[in-house]
Short mmCIF file of C-alpha atoms in Angstrom, two decimals:
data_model
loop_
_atom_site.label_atom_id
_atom_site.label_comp_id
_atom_site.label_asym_id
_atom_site.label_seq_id
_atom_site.Cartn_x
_atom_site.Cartn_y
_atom_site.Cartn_z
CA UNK A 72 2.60 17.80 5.73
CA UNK A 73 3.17 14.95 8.35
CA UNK A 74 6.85 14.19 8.00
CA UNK A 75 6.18 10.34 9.02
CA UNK A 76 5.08 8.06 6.30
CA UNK A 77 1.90 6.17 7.33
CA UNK A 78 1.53 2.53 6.88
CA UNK A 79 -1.70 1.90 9.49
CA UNK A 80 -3.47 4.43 10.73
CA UNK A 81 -5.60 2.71 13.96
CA UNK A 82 -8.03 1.74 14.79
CA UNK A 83 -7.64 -0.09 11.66
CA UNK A 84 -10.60 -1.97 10.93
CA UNK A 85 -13.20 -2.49 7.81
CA UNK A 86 -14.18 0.63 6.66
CA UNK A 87 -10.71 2.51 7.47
CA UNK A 88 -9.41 5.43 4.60
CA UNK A 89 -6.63 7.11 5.09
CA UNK A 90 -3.95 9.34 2.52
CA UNK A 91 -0.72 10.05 2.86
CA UNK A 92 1.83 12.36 0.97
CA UNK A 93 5.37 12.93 0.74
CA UNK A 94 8.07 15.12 -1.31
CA UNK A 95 11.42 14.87 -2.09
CA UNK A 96 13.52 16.88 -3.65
CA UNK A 97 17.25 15.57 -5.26
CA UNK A 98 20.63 16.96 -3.84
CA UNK A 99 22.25 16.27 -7.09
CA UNK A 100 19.67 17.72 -9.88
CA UNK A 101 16.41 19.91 -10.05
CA UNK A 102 14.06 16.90 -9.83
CA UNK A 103 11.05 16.77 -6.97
CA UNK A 104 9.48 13.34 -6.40
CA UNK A 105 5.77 13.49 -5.46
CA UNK A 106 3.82 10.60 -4.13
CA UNK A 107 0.64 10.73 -2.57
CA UNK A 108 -0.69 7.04 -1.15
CA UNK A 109 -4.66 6.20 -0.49
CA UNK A 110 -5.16 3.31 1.89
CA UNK A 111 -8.51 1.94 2.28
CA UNK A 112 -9.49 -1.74 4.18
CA UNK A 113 -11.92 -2.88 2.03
CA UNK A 114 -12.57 -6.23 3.06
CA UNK A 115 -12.74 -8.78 5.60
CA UNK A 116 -12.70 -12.85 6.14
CA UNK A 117 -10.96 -15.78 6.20
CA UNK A 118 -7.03 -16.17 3.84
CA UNK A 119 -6.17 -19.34 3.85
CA UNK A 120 -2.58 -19.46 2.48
CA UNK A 121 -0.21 -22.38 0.39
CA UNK A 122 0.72 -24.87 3.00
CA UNK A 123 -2.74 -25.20 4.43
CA UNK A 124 -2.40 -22.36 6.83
CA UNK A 125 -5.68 -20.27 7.71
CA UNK A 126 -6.56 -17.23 9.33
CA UNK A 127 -9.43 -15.68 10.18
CA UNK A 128 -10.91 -12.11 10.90
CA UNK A 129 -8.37 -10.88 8.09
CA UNK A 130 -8.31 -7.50 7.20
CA UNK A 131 -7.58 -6.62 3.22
CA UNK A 132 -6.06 -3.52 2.49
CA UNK A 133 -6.09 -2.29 -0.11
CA UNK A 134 -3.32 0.75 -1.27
CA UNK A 135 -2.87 3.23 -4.64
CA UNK A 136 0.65 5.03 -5.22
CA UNK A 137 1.48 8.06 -7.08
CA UNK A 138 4.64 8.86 -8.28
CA UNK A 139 5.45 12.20 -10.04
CA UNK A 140 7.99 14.42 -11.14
CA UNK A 141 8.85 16.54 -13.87
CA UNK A 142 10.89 14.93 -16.56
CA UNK A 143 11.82 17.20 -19.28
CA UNK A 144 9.47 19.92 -18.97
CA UNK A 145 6.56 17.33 -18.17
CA UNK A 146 4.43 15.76 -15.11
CA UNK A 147 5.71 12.49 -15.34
CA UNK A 148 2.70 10.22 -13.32
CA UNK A 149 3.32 6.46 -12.63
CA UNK A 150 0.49 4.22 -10.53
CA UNK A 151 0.98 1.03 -8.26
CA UNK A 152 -1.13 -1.44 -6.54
CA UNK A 153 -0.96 -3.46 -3.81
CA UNK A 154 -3.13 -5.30 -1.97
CA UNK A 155 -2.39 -6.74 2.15
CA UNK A 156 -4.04 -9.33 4.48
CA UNK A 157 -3.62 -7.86 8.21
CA UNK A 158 -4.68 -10.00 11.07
CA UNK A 159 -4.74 -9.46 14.89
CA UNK A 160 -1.54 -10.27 16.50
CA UNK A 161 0.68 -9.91 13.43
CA UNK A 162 2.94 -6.68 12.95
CA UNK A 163 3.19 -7.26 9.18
CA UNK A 164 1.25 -8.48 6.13
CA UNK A 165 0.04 -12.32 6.02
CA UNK A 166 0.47 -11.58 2.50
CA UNK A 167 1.08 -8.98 0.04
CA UNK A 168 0.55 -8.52 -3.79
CA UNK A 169 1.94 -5.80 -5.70
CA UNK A 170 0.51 -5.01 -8.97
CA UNK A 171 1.51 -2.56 -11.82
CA UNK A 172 -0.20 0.09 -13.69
CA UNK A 173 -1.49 -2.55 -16.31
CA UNK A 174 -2.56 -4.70 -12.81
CA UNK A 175 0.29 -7.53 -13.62
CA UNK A 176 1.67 -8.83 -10.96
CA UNK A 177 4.65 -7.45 -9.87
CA UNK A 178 5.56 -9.07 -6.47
CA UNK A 179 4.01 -11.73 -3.48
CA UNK A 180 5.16 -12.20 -0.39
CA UNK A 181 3.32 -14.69 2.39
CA UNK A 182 4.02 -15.40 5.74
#
């Protein structure tokens, strides 16, 4: 297993799957934590953002998270969502949604 966690793998353009996977196990009790990410880009266009600010030749990424562990004698599984807007010349998200299991929204942030 690659000990770094993987946020872009490059070149990162439409198209681009990648999976990443990481354990860790607690100093103070028996419990492992398991979480295995998919990232796929699976879109591209224009995000024009609150404010009247737009970009083009965006990048949306999209990424699924699995956390498990072992809670009382059973796999415990819980799922998130998010979804990113990359563009060229930006080191971090133009925007990112994070969703739930149930697909609520659980967080936005925007340039």
């Amino acid at each position: 297993m690659d000990p770094v966690y993987r946020i872009i793998v490059y070149p990162f353009t439409y198209g681009t799957e990648f999976f990443d996977a990481s354990t860790v196990t607690s100093s103070t009790s028996t419990m492992t934590f398991q979480q295995k990410d998919t990232v796929s880009v699976t879109g591209y266009g224009t995000l024009k953002l609150p404010g009247g600010r737009v970009f083009k030749n965006v990048l949306q990424e999209q990424t699924t998270t699995a956390i498990s562990y072992v809670d009382s004698g059973h796999m415990v599984t819980n799922f998130s969502y998010s979804i990113s807007y990359f563009a060229k010349g930006y080191h971090y998200p133009l925007l990112s949604i994070s969703f739930n299991a149930a697909h609520k929204i659980e967080d936005a942030k925007a340039l």
